[in-house]
Protein backbone atom coordinates (compact mmCIF):
# COMPACT_ATOMS: atom_id res chain seq x y z
CA UNK A 1 0.00 0.00 0.00
CA UNK A 2 0.97 3.62 -0.24
CA UNK A 3 3.28 4.82 2.42
CA UNK A 4 1.67 6.96 5.06
CA UNK A 5 3.26 10.29 5.79
CA UNK A 6 3.44 11.37 9.36
CA UNK A 7 1.72 14.61 10.00
CA UNK A 8 3.78 17.13 11.86
CA UNK A 9 2.14 18.21 15.15
CA UNK A 10 0.70 21.72 15.10
CA UNK A 11 3.01 24.30 16.65
CA UNK A 12 1.79 25.19 20.10
CA UNK A 13 1.81 28.90 20.92
CA UNK A 14 3.25 29.79 24.32
CA UNK A 15 0.88 32.57 25.35
CA UNK A 16 2.69 33.16 28.63
CA UNK A 17 6.05 33.64 26.93
CA UNK A 18 4.47 35.88 24.31
CA UNK A 19 2.93 38.08 26.98
CA UNK A 20 6.27 38.37 28.79
CA UNK A 21 7.98 39.38 25.55
CA UNK A 22 5.37 42.05 24.89
CA UNK A 23 5.70 43.36 28.44
CA UNK A 24 9.46 43.65 28.03
CA UNK A 25 9.01 45.46 24.73
CA UNK A 26 6.55 47.84 26.36
CA UNK A 27 9.01 48.58 29.17
CA UNK A 28 11.83 49.19 26.70
CA UNK A 29 9.74 51.46 24.47
CA UNK A 30 8.05 53.32 27.36
CA UNK A 31 9.41 56.83 27.87
CA UNK A 32 11.35 57.15 31.14
CA UNK A 33 9.41 58.48 34.12
CA UNK A 34 10.41 61.81 35.56
CA UNK A 35 11.65 62.16 39.13
CA UNK A 36 8.24 63.39 40.31
CA UNK A 37 6.36 60.58 38.54
CA UNK A 38 8.72 58.03 40.04
CA UNK A 39 8.30 59.63 43.47
CA UNK A 40 4.51 59.46 43.26
CA UNK A 41 4.74 55.80 42.26
CA UNK A 42 6.94 55.00 45.25
CA UNK A 43 4.73 57.03 47.58
CA UNK A 44 1.66 55.02 46.56
CA UNK A 45 3.41 51.85 47.70
CA UNK A 46 3.99 53.23 51.19
CA UNK A 47 0.94 52.22 53.21
CA UNK A 48 1.79 54.32 56.26
CA UNK A 49 2.24 57.42 54.12
CA UNK A 50 -1.09 56.81 52.37
CA UNK A 51 -2.77 56.27 55.76
CA UNK A 52 -1.26 59.54 57.03
CA UNK A 53 -2.39 61.42 53.93
CA UNK A 54 -5.89 59.98 54.32
CA UNK A 55 -6.11 61.14 57.94
CA UNK A 56 -4.86 64.61 57.02
CA UNK A 57 -7.37 64.83 54.17
CA UNK A 58 -10.15 63.74 56.53
CA UNK A 59 -9.33 66.46 59.05
CA UNK A 60 -9.08 69.06 56.29
CA UNK A 61 -12.49 68.00 54.97
CA UNK A 62 -13.97 68.24 58.48
CA UNK A 63 -12.44 71.69 58.95
CA UNK A 64 -13.86 72.95 55.65
CA UNK A 65 -17.34 71.55 56.28
CA UNK A 66 -17.41 72.39 60.01
CA UNK A 67 -20.61 74.50 59.89
CA UNK A 68 -22.40 71.67 58.10
CA UNK A 69 -21.26 68.58 60.03
CA UNK A 70 -21.29 70.01 63.57
CA UNK A 71 -24.54 69.59 65.53
CA UNK A 72 -24.18 72.70 67.73
CA UNK A 73 -22.71 76.17 67.81
CA UNK A 74 -19.20 75.70 69.28
CA UNK A 75 -19.54 78.82 71.45
CA UNK A 76 -23.09 78.19 72.74
CA UNK A 77 -23.19 77.52 76.48
CA UNK A 78 -25.69 75.18 78.09
CA UNK A 79 -25.55 75.24 81.88
CA UNK A 80 -28.03 72.38 82.11
CA UNK A 81 -25.47 70.02 80.56
CA UNK A 82 -22.09 70.74 82.13
CA UNK A 83 -19.32 68.12 81.96
CA UNK A 84 -21.64 65.47 80.60
CA UNK A 85 -20.03 62.35 79.21
CA UNK A 86 -20.40 60.99 75.69
CA UNK A 87 -24.08 60.41 74.93
CA UNK A 88 -26.52 60.54 72.03
CA UNK A 89 -27.16 64.26 72.47
CA UNK A 90 -23.44 65.07 72.75
CA UNK A 91 -21.31 62.37 71.14
CA UNK A 92 -18.09 63.56 72.81
CA UNK A 93 -19.70 65.12 75.87
CA UNK A 94 -19.55 68.76 76.96
CA UNK A 95 -17.00 70.99 78.66
CA UNK A 96 -17.15 73.02 81.86
CA UNK A 97 -19.46 75.60 80.28
CA UNK A 98 -21.80 73.10 78.68
CA UNK A 99 -20.44 73.58 75.14
CA UNK A 100 -20.54 70.61 72.79
CA UNK A 101 -17.08 69.05 72.61
CA UNK A 102 -17.56 67.55 69.14
CA UNK A 103 -18.49 70.91 67.63
CA UNK A 104 -15.54 72.60 69.33
CA UNK A 105 -13.21 69.80 68.23
CA UNK A 106 -14.22 70.13 64.57
CA UNK A 107 -14.04 73.94 64.61
CA UNK A 108 -10.76 73.65 66.49
CA UNK A 109 -9.41 71.65 63.55
CA UNK A 110 -9.89 74.79 61.46
CA UNK A 111 -7.68 76.80 63.80
CA UNK A 112 -5.01 74.14 64.22
CA UNK A 113 -4.74 73.22 60.53
CA UNK A 114 -4.81 76.88 59.53
CA UNK A 115 -1.91 77.69 61.82
CA UNK A 116 -0.01 74.69 60.44
CA UNK A 117 -0.50 75.66 56.79
CA UNK A 118 -0.40 79.46 57.16
CA UNK A 119 2.87 79.39 59.09
CA UNK A 120 4.44 77.22 56.39
CA UNK A 121 3.44 79.80 53.80
CA UNK A 122 5.38 82.38 55.84
CA UNK A 123 8.30 79.99 56.26
CA UNK A 124 8.48 79.32 52.51
CA UNK A 125 8.06 83.00 51.59
CA UNK A 126 11.02 84.03 53.76
CA UNK A 127 13.24 80.95 54.07
CA UNK A 128 13.51 79.95 50.40
CA UNK A 129 14.49 83.41 49.05
CA UNK A 130 17.00 83.99 51.87
CA UNK A 131 18.65 80.60 51.45
CA UNK A 132 18.61 80.81 47.64
CA UNK A 133 20.15 84.29 47.50
CA UNK A 134 22.73 83.54 50.19
CA UNK A 135 24.00 80.38 48.45
CA UNK A 136 23.94 81.82 44.93
CA UNK A 137 25.51 85.18 45.74
CA UNK A 138 28.11 83.96 48.22
CA UNK A 139 30.75 86.21 49.72
CA UNK A 140 29.64 89.12 51.87
CA UNK A 141 25.93 88.70 51.09
CA UNK A 142 26.03 85.07 52.17
CA UNK A 143 27.93 85.97 55.34
CA UNK A 144 25.54 88.82 56.19
CA UNK A 145 22.37 86.78 55.64
CA UNK A 146 23.65 83.75 57.52
CA UNK A 147 24.75 85.85 60.52
CA UNK A 148 21.22 87.28 60.67
CA UNK A 149 19.85 83.73 60.50
CA UNK A 150 22.15 82.73 63.36
CA UNK A 151 20.90 85.64 65.48
CA UNK A 152 17.26 84.65 64.96
CA UNK A 153 18.10 81.00 65.54
CA UNK A 154 19.83 81.81 68.83
CA UNK A 155 16.62 83.05 70.46
CA UNK A 156 14.48 80.44 72.24
CA UNK A 157 11.40 79.81 70.13
CA UNK A 158 8.83 80.32 72.87
CA UNK A 159 10.49 83.51 74.14
CA UNK A 160 10.66 84.97 70.63
CA UNK A 161 7.02 84.08 69.92
CA UNK A 162 5.93 85.80 73.15
CA UNK A 163 8.01 88.86 72.22
CA UNK A 164 6.55 89.06 68.71
CA UNK A 165 3.05 88.56 70.04
CA UNK A 166 3.55 91.44 72.45
CA UNK A 167 4.73 93.63 69.54
CA UNK A 168 2.07 92.70 66.98
CA UNK A 169 -0.86 92.15 69.35
CA UNK A 170 -3.02 89.20 70.32
CA UNK A 171 -4.99 88.65 67.10
CA UNK A 172 -5.20 85.07 65.88
CA UNK A 173 -3.38 86.02 62.69
CA UNK A 174 -0.64 87.67 64.71
CA UNK A 175 -0.16 84.39 66.56
CA UNK A 176 0.22 82.62 63.21
CA UNK A 177 2.64 85.30 62.03
CA UNK A 178 4.75 85.01 65.18
CA UNK A 179 5.09 81.24 64.81
CA UNK A 180 6.04 81.60 61.14
CA UNK A 181 8.63 84.30 61.82
CA UNK A 182 10.34 82.00 64.32
CA UNK A 183 10.53 78.88 62.12
CA UNK A 184 11.78 80.22 58.77
CA UNK A 185 15.48 79.99 59.73
CA UNK A 186 15.52 76.20 59.42
CA UNK A 187 14.16 76.47 55.88
CA UNK A 188 16.77 79.08 54.96
CA UNK A 189 19.61 76.87 56.19
CA UNK A 190 18.27 73.84 54.34
CA UNK A 191 17.84 75.69 51.03
CA UNK A 192 21.29 77.26 51.30
CA UNK A 193 22.95 73.90 51.89
CA UNK A 194 21.09 72.25 49.02
CA UNK A 195 21.87 75.07 46.58
CA UNK A 196 25.55 75.03 47.54
CA UNK A 197 25.71 71.34 46.67
CA UNK A 198 23.89 71.81 43.34
CA UNK A 199 25.27 75.04 41.90
CA UNK A 200 28.69 73.58 41.09
CA UNK A 201 27.31 70.64 39.14
CA UNK A 202 27.82 70.31 35.40
CA UNK A 203 24.32 71.28 34.24
CA UNK A 204 24.47 74.56 36.19
CA UNK A 205 27.95 75.37 34.87
CA UNK A 206 26.77 74.57 31.34
CA UNK A 207 23.78 76.88 31.77
CA UNK A 208 26.11 79.66 32.90
CA UNK A 209 28.39 79.02 29.93
CA UNK A 210 25.59 79.45 27.37
CA UNK A 211 24.47 82.71 28.97
CA UNK A 212 21.35 81.72 30.92
CA UNK A 213 20.29 84.79 32.97
CA UNK A 214 20.38 84.79 36.76
CA UNK A 215 16.63 84.40 37.09
CA UNK A 216 16.74 81.34 34.85
CA UNK A 217 19.54 79.81 36.88
CA UNK A 218 17.67 80.39 40.13
CA UNK A 219 14.15 79.34 39.18
CA UNK A 220 14.72 76.82 36.37
CA UNK A 221 17.89 75.02 37.41
CA UNK A 222 18.57 75.50 41.12
CA UNK A 223 15.18 75.78 42.82
CA UNK A 224 13.53 72.73 41.16
CA UNK A 225 16.45 70.57 42.29
CA UNK A 226 16.01 71.48 45.97
CA UNK A 227 12.21 71.15 46.14
CA UNK A 228 12.34 67.56 47.38
CA UNK A 229 13.93 68.32 50.78
CA UNK A 230 11.79 71.47 51.02
CA UNK A 231 8.56 69.47 50.63
CA UNK A 232 9.71 67.00 53.28
CA UNK A 233 10.64 69.80 55.72
CA UNK A 234 7.28 71.52 55.22
CA UNK A 235 5.47 68.25 55.93
CA UNK A 236 7.40 67.75 59.16
CA UNK A 237 7.00 71.41 60.17
CA UNK A 238 3.20 71.48 59.99
CA UNK A 239 2.70 69.34 63.15
CA UNK A 240 5.36 71.37 64.95
CA UNK A 241 3.41 74.55 64.24
CA UNK A 242 0.17 72.90 65.38
CA UNK A 243 1.84 71.81 68.62
CA UNK A 244 3.30 75.30 69.11
CA UNK A 245 -0.15 76.87 68.80
CA UNK A 246 -1.58 74.29 71.21
CA UNK A 247 1.19 75.01 73.72
CA UNK A 248 0.67 78.78 73.43
CA UNK A 249 -3.08 78.40 73.86
CA UNK A 250 -2.54 76.11 76.84
CA UNK A 251 -0.48 78.71 78.70
CA UNK A 252 -3.00 81.41 77.80
CA UNK A 253 -1.15 83.45 75.14
CA UNK A 254 -2.40 81.75 72.01
CA UNK A 255 -5.81 81.92 70.38
CA UNK A 256 -8.13 84.14 72.42
CA UNK A 257 -11.44 82.70 73.64
CA UNK A 258 -14.12 81.98 72.62
CA UNK A 259 -12.45 80.90 69.35
CA UNK A 260 -12.12 77.11 69.66
CA UNK A 261 -8.74 75.47 69.23
CA UNK A 262 -7.36 72.21 70.47
CA UNK A 263 -4.95 74.01 72.78
CA UNK A 264 -7.65 76.10 74.42
CA UNK A 265 -9.83 73.00 74.80
CA UNK A 266 -7.04 71.26 76.71
CA UNK A 267 -6.49 74.37 78.82
CA UNK A 268 -10.19 74.62 79.67
CA UNK A 269 -10.47 70.91 80.40
CA UNK A 270 -7.36 70.67 82.56
CA UNK A 271 -9.04 72.57 85.39
CA UNK A 272 -11.85 69.99 85.60
CA UNK A 273 -9.87 66.89 84.64
CA UNK A 274 -10.65 65.12 87.91
CA UNK A 275 -14.38 65.74 87.43
CA UNK A 276 -14.38 64.61 83.79
CA UNK A 277 -11.35 63.61 81.67
CA UNK A 278 -13.19 63.83 78.33
CA UNK A 279 -12.67 67.60 77.69
CA UNK A 280 -8.90 66.94 77.74
CA UNK A 281 -8.85 63.46 76.25
CA UNK A 282 -10.47 64.10 72.87
CA UNK A 283 -8.48 67.20 71.80
CA UNK A 284 -5.27 65.50 72.98
CA UNK A 285 -6.11 62.49 70.80
CA UNK A 286 -6.82 64.80 67.85
CA UNK A 287 -3.46 66.57 68.24
CA UNK A 288 -1.59 63.28 68.54
CA UNK A 289 -3.40 61.77 65.56
CA UNK A 290 -2.70 64.73 63.28
CA UNK A 291 0.95 64.93 64.33
CA UNK A 292 1.35 61.18 63.76
CA UNK A 293 -0.35 61.42 60.35
CA UNK A 294 1.94 64.23 59.19
CA UNK A 295 4.94 62.28 60.49
CA UNK A 296 3.98 59.20 58.48
CA UNK A 297 3.37 61.38 55.41
CA UNK A 298 6.71 63.14 55.86
CA UNK A 299 8.57 59.84 56.18
CA UNK A 300 6.89 58.58 53.03
CA UNK A 301 7.74 61.74 51.09
CA UNK A 302 11.34 61.60 52.27
CA UNK A 303 11.71 58.03 50.99
CA UNK A 304 9.79 58.74 47.76
CA UNK A 305 11.81 61.83 46.88
CA UNK A 306 15.16 60.15 47.56
CA UNK A 307 16.79 59.61 44.15
CA UNK A 308 18.97 56.88 45.63
CA UNK A 309 15.95 54.60 45.97
CA UNK A 310 16.01 51.78 43.45
CA UNK A 311 13.50 51.80 40.67
CA UNK A 312 11.16 48.90 40.50
Tab-separated table of C-alpha atoms in Angstrom:
chain	number	residue	atom	x	y	z
A	1	UNK	CA	0.000	0.000	0.000
A	2	UNK	CA	0.971	3.616	-0.237
A	3	UNK	CA	3.278	4.817	2.417
A	4	UNK	CA	1.671	6.964	5.056
A	5	UNK	CA	3.257	10.294	5.794
A	6	UNK	CA	3.443	11.372	9.356
A	7	UNK	CA	1.721	14.608	10.004
A	8	UNK	CA	3.777	17.125	11.859
A	9	UNK	CA	2.143	18.215	15.153
A	10	UNK	CA	0.703	21.719	15.097
A	11	UNK	CA	3.008	24.301	16.649
A	12	UNK	CA	1.792	25.187	20.097
A	13	UNK	CA	1.806	28.900	20.915
A	14	UNK	CA	3.252	29.789	24.324
A	15	UNK	CA	0.884	32.567	25.350
A	16	UNK	CA	2.691	33.158	28.630
A	17	UNK	CA	6.046	33.643	26.930
A	18	UNK	CA	4.472	35.884	24.308
A	19	UNK	CA	2.932	38.081	26.985
A	20	UNK	CA	6.267	38.367	28.787
A	21	UNK	CA	7.978	39.375	25.553
A	22	UNK	CA	5.366	42.047	24.891
A	23	UNK	CA	5.696	43.356	28.444
A	24	UNK	CA	9.458	43.649	28.027
A	25	UNK	CA	9.013	45.460	24.728
A	26	UNK	CA	6.546	47.845	26.361
A	27	UNK	CA	9.015	48.577	29.172
A	28	UNK	CA	11.833	49.190	26.696
A	29	UNK	CA	9.741	51.461	24.473
A	30	UNK	CA	8.053	53.317	27.361
A	31	UNK	CA	9.411	56.829	27.871
A	32	UNK	CA	11.347	57.148	31.138
A	33	UNK	CA	9.411	58.480	34.116
A	34	UNK	CA	10.411	61.810	35.564
A	35	UNK	CA	11.650	62.158	39.131
A	36	UNK	CA	8.244	63.390	40.313
A	37	UNK	CA	6.360	60.583	38.543
A	38	UNK	CA	8.717	58.030	40.043
A	39	UNK	CA	8.299	59.631	43.470
A	40	UNK	CA	4.505	59.458	43.261
A	41	UNK	CA	4.738	55.803	42.258
A	42	UNK	CA	6.940	54.997	45.254
A	43	UNK	CA	4.727	57.031	47.581
A	44	UNK	CA	1.656	55.022	46.562
A	45	UNK	CA	3.406	51.846	47.697
A	46	UNK	CA	3.994	53.233	51.194
A	47	UNK	CA	0.938	52.221	53.207
A	48	UNK	CA	1.790	54.318	56.262
A	49	UNK	CA	2.238	57.420	54.122
A	50	UNK	CA	-1.091	56.810	52.370
A	51	UNK	CA	-2.769	56.275	55.759
A	52	UNK	CA	-1.261	59.540	57.026
A	53	UNK	CA	-2.389	61.421	53.928
A	54	UNK	CA	-5.888	59.981	54.322
A	55	UNK	CA	-6.113	61.140	57.943
A	56	UNK	CA	-4.856	64.609	57.017
A	57	UNK	CA	-7.369	64.828	54.167
A	58	UNK	CA	-10.152	63.743	56.527
A	59	UNK	CA	-9.325	66.458	59.054
A	60	UNK	CA	-9.085	69.062	56.290
A	61	UNK	CA	-12.492	68.000	54.967
A	62	UNK	CA	-13.969	68.240	58.479
A	63	UNK	CA	-12.443	71.690	58.952
A	64	UNK	CA	-13.862	72.950	55.651
A	65	UNK	CA	-17.339	71.552	56.276
A	66	UNK	CA	-17.407	72.388	60.005
A	67	UNK	CA	-20.606	74.500	59.894
A	68	UNK	CA	-22.404	71.667	58.101
A	69	UNK	CA	-21.255	68.584	60.033
A	70	UNK	CA	-21.289	70.005	63.568
A	71	UNK	CA	-24.538	69.588	65.530
A	72	UNK	CA	-24.183	72.704	67.728
A	73	UNK	CA	-22.709	76.173	67.810
A	74	UNK	CA	-19.196	75.700	69.282
A	75	UNK	CA	-19.539	78.821	71.452
A	76	UNK	CA	-23.089	78.192	72.742
A	77	UNK	CA	-23.187	77.515	76.482
A	78	UNK	CA	-25.695	75.180	78.092
A	79	UNK	CA	-25.547	75.238	81.882
A	80	UNK	CA	-28.032	72.376	82.108
A	81	UNK	CA	-25.475	70.025	80.556
A	82	UNK	CA	-22.092	70.743	82.125
A	83	UNK	CA	-19.323	68.116	81.959
A	84	UNK	CA	-21.640	65.471	80.600
A	85	UNK	CA	-20.029	62.347	79.214
A	86	UNK	CA	-20.405	60.993	75.686
A	87	UNK	CA	-24.083	60.414	74.934
A	88	UNK	CA	-26.516	60.540	72.028
A	89	UNK	CA	-27.159	64.262	72.466
A	90	UNK	CA	-23.435	65.071	72.745
A	91	UNK	CA	-21.309	62.365	71.141
A	92	UNK	CA	-18.090	63.562	72.810
A	93	UNK	CA	-19.699	65.119	75.871
A	94	UNK	CA	-19.549	68.755	76.965
A	95	UNK	CA	-17.002	70.994	78.661
A	96	UNK	CA	-17.152	73.024	81.858
A	97	UNK	CA	-19.462	75.599	80.278
A	98	UNK	CA	-21.802	73.105	78.675
A	99	UNK	CA	-20.441	73.580	75.144
A	100	UNK	CA	-20.541	70.612	72.791
A	101	UNK	CA	-17.076	69.052	72.610
A	102	UNK	CA	-17.564	67.547	69.140
A	103	UNK	CA	-18.486	70.914	67.634
A	104	UNK	CA	-15.539	72.598	69.333
A	105	UNK	CA	-13.212	69.804	68.234
A	106	UNK	CA	-14.224	70.130	64.571
A	107	UNK	CA	-14.044	73.936	64.609
A	108	UNK	CA	-10.757	73.653	66.486
A	109	UNK	CA	-9.410	71.654	63.548
A	110	UNK	CA	-9.893	74.788	61.462
A	111	UNK	CA	-7.677	76.797	63.805
A	112	UNK	CA	-5.005	74.136	64.220
A	113	UNK	CA	-4.740	73.224	60.533
A	114	UNK	CA	-4.813	76.884	59.529
A	115	UNK	CA	-1.915	77.687	61.824
A	116	UNK	CA	-0.006	74.694	60.436
A	117	UNK	CA	-0.495	75.663	56.792
A	118	UNK	CA	-0.395	79.457	57.159
A	119	UNK	CA	2.873	79.392	59.088
A	120	UNK	CA	4.438	77.216	56.388
A	121	UNK	CA	3.437	79.797	53.799
A	122	UNK	CA	5.379	82.381	55.840
A	123	UNK	CA	8.302	79.992	56.261
A	124	UNK	CA	8.479	79.319	52.510
A	125	UNK	CA	8.061	82.998	51.592
A	126	UNK	CA	11.024	84.026	53.760
A	127	UNK	CA	13.238	80.955	54.069
A	128	UNK	CA	13.512	79.952	50.403
A	129	UNK	CA	14.492	83.412	49.046
A	130	UNK	CA	16.998	83.993	51.870
A	131	UNK	CA	18.655	80.596	51.447
A	132	UNK	CA	18.612	80.807	47.644
A	133	UNK	CA	20.148	84.288	47.499
A	134	UNK	CA	22.734	83.541	50.185
A	135	UNK	CA	23.998	80.383	48.454
A	136	UNK	CA	23.941	81.820	44.927
A	137	UNK	CA	25.510	85.179	45.741
A	138	UNK	CA	28.108	83.960	48.223
A	139	UNK	CA	30.751	86.214	49.719
A	140	UNK	CA	29.635	89.124	51.875
A	141	UNK	CA	25.934	88.698	51.087
A	142	UNK	CA	26.033	85.070	52.166
A	143	UNK	CA	27.931	85.972	55.338
A	144	UNK	CA	25.536	88.816	56.195
A	145	UNK	CA	22.370	86.781	55.644
A	146	UNK	CA	23.645	83.753	57.523
A	147	UNK	CA	24.747	85.855	60.521
A	148	UNK	CA	21.223	87.279	60.669
A	149	UNK	CA	19.847	83.732	60.498
A	150	UNK	CA	22.148	82.728	63.360
A	151	UNK	CA	20.895	85.644	65.485
A	152	UNK	CA	17.264	84.651	64.960
A	153	UNK	CA	18.101	80.998	65.539
A	154	UNK	CA	19.832	81.815	68.834
A	155	UNK	CA	16.618	83.055	70.459
A	156	UNK	CA	14.484	80.436	72.242
A	157	UNK	CA	11.398	79.806	70.133
A	158	UNK	CA	8.829	80.316	72.873
A	159	UNK	CA	10.488	83.508	74.139
A	160	UNK	CA	10.660	84.972	70.631
A	161	UNK	CA	7.023	84.084	69.922
A	162	UNK	CA	5.932	85.802	73.149
A	163	UNK	CA	8.009	88.860	72.220
A	164	UNK	CA	6.548	89.061	68.705
A	165	UNK	CA	3.050	88.557	70.044
A	166	UNK	CA	3.554	91.444	72.447
A	167	UNK	CA	4.735	93.628	69.544
A	168	UNK	CA	2.074	92.697	66.980
A	169	UNK	CA	-0.859	92.147	69.353
A	170	UNK	CA	-3.021	89.196	70.318
A	171	UNK	CA	-4.989	88.654	67.105
A	172	UNK	CA	-5.202	85.070	65.882
A	173	UNK	CA	-3.379	86.020	62.686
A	174	UNK	CA	-0.643	87.669	64.713
A	175	UNK	CA	-0.158	84.387	66.559
A	176	UNK	CA	0.220	82.618	63.207
A	177	UNK	CA	2.641	85.304	62.034
A	178	UNK	CA	4.753	85.015	65.178
A	179	UNK	CA	5.086	81.237	64.812
A	180	UNK	CA	6.038	81.605	61.137
A	181	UNK	CA	8.633	84.305	61.821
A	182	UNK	CA	10.339	82.001	64.320
A	183	UNK	CA	10.528	78.884	62.121
A	184	UNK	CA	11.780	80.217	58.773
A	185	UNK	CA	15.478	79.993	59.730
A	186	UNK	CA	15.522	76.197	59.416
A	187	UNK	CA	14.156	76.471	55.880
A	188	UNK	CA	16.771	79.082	54.959
A	189	UNK	CA	19.615	76.871	56.188
A	190	UNK	CA	18.272	73.841	54.343
A	191	UNK	CA	17.840	75.686	51.030
A	192	UNK	CA	21.288	77.263	51.303
A	193	UNK	CA	22.948	73.904	51.894
A	194	UNK	CA	21.095	72.246	49.025
A	195	UNK	CA	21.871	75.066	46.582
A	196	UNK	CA	25.553	75.032	47.539
A	197	UNK	CA	25.708	71.335	46.669
A	198	UNK	CA	23.895	71.811	43.343
A	199	UNK	CA	25.267	75.044	41.899
A	200	UNK	CA	28.693	73.577	41.094
A	201	UNK	CA	27.308	70.640	39.137
A	202	UNK	CA	27.823	70.313	35.404
A	203	UNK	CA	24.324	71.277	34.243
A	204	UNK	CA	24.468	74.562	36.185
A	205	UNK	CA	27.950	75.371	34.875
A	206	UNK	CA	26.771	74.569	31.340
A	207	UNK	CA	23.779	76.881	31.772
A	208	UNK	CA	26.110	79.663	32.900
A	209	UNK	CA	28.391	79.024	29.927
A	210	UNK	CA	25.591	79.452	27.367
A	211	UNK	CA	24.473	82.705	28.974
A	212	UNK	CA	21.347	81.724	30.918
A	213	UNK	CA	20.289	84.792	32.973
A	214	UNK	CA	20.384	84.787	36.764
A	215	UNK	CA	16.628	84.402	37.091
A	216	UNK	CA	16.736	81.344	34.848
A	217	UNK	CA	19.543	79.808	36.879
A	218	UNK	CA	17.675	80.394	40.129
A	219	UNK	CA	14.151	79.344	39.176
A	220	UNK	CA	14.716	76.824	36.369
A	221	UNK	CA	17.891	75.020	37.408
A	222	UNK	CA	18.570	75.497	41.123
A	223	UNK	CA	15.182	75.784	42.822
A	224	UNK	CA	13.528	72.730	41.156
A	225	UNK	CA	16.445	70.568	42.290
A	226	UNK	CA	16.008	71.475	45.970
A	227	UNK	CA	12.215	71.154	46.142
A	228	UNK	CA	12.340	67.561	47.378
A	229	UNK	CA	13.928	68.321	50.775
A	230	UNK	CA	11.786	71.470	51.015
A	231	UNK	CA	8.561	69.473	50.628
A	232	UNK	CA	9.711	67.004	53.284
A	233	UNK	CA	10.644	69.797	55.715
A	234	UNK	CA	7.275	71.516	55.215
A	235	UNK	CA	5.471	68.255	55.925
A	236	UNK	CA	7.396	67.745	59.163
A	237	UNK	CA	7.001	71.408	60.171
A	238	UNK	CA	3.197	71.481	59.993
A	239	UNK	CA	2.705	69.337	63.148
A	240	UNK	CA	5.365	71.371	64.947
A	241	UNK	CA	3.411	74.545	64.240
A	242	UNK	CA	0.173	72.896	65.384
A	243	UNK	CA	1.840	71.812	68.620
A	244	UNK	CA	3.302	75.298	69.111
A	245	UNK	CA	-0.152	76.865	68.800
A	246	UNK	CA	-1.584	74.292	71.213
A	247	UNK	CA	1.191	75.013	73.723
A	248	UNK	CA	0.673	78.781	73.432
A	249	UNK	CA	-3.083	78.404	73.863
A	250	UNK	CA	-2.544	76.113	76.841
A	251	UNK	CA	-0.478	78.712	78.703
A	252	UNK	CA	-3.004	81.413	77.802
A	253	UNK	CA	-1.148	83.450	75.143
A	254	UNK	CA	-2.400	81.749	72.013
A	255	UNK	CA	-5.808	81.916	70.383
A	256	UNK	CA	-8.125	84.137	72.416
A	257	UNK	CA	-11.444	82.701	73.640
A	258	UNK	CA	-14.121	81.979	72.622
A	259	UNK	CA	-12.451	80.897	69.353
A	260	UNK	CA	-12.124	77.108	69.657
A	261	UNK	CA	-8.744	75.472	69.228
A	262	UNK	CA	-7.363	72.206	70.466
A	263	UNK	CA	-4.949	74.005	72.782
A	264	UNK	CA	-7.653	76.099	74.418
A	265	UNK	CA	-9.828	73.002	74.802
A	266	UNK	CA	-7.037	71.265	76.709
A	267	UNK	CA	-6.485	74.370	78.817
A	268	UNK	CA	-10.192	74.615	79.671
A	269	UNK	CA	-10.468	70.910	80.401
A	270	UNK	CA	-7.356	70.674	82.564
A	271	UNK	CA	-9.044	72.566	85.395
A	272	UNK	CA	-11.853	69.994	85.596
A	273	UNK	CA	-9.869	66.894	84.640
A	274	UNK	CA	-10.649	65.116	87.909
A	275	UNK	CA	-14.378	65.741	87.433
A	276	UNK	CA	-14.376	64.608	83.789
A	277	UNK	CA	-11.349	63.606	81.671
A	278	UNK	CA	-13.194	63.826	78.330
A	279	UNK	CA	-12.671	67.600	77.693
A	280	UNK	CA	-8.904	66.944	77.741
A	281	UNK	CA	-8.851	63.461	76.252
A	282	UNK	CA	-10.472	64.098	72.875
A	283	UNK	CA	-8.479	67.205	71.801
A	284	UNK	CA	-5.271	65.504	72.981
A	285	UNK	CA	-6.106	62.492	70.803
A	286	UNK	CA	-6.822	64.801	67.854
A	287	UNK	CA	-3.456	66.575	68.244
A	288	UNK	CA	-1.592	63.283	68.537
A	289	UNK	CA	-3.403	61.768	65.561
A	290	UNK	CA	-2.701	64.733	63.280
A	291	UNK	CA	0.952	64.926	64.326
A	292	UNK	CA	1.355	61.178	63.757
A	293	UNK	CA	-0.347	61.423	60.348
A	294	UNK	CA	1.944	64.231	59.194
A	295	UNK	CA	4.944	62.281	60.491
A	296	UNK	CA	3.975	59.203	58.476
A	297	UNK	CA	3.375	61.381	55.406
A	298	UNK	CA	6.711	63.140	55.861
A	299	UNK	CA	8.573	59.837	56.175
A	300	UNK	CA	6.894	58.582	53.027
A	301	UNK	CA	7.738	61.736	51.091
A	302	UNK	CA	11.344	61.596	52.267
A	303	UNK	CA	11.712	58.034	50.985
A	304	UNK	CA	9.793	58.735	47.764
A	305	UNK	CA	11.812	61.825	46.876
A	306	UNK	CA	15.160	60.155	47.564
A	307	UNK	CA	16.792	59.607	44.151
A	308	UNK	CA	18.971	56.875	45.626
A	309	UNK	CA	15.951	54.596	45.966
A	310	UNK	CA	16.012	51.778	43.454
A	311	UNK	CA	13.495	51.803	40.666
A	312	UNK	CA	11.159	48.897	40.498
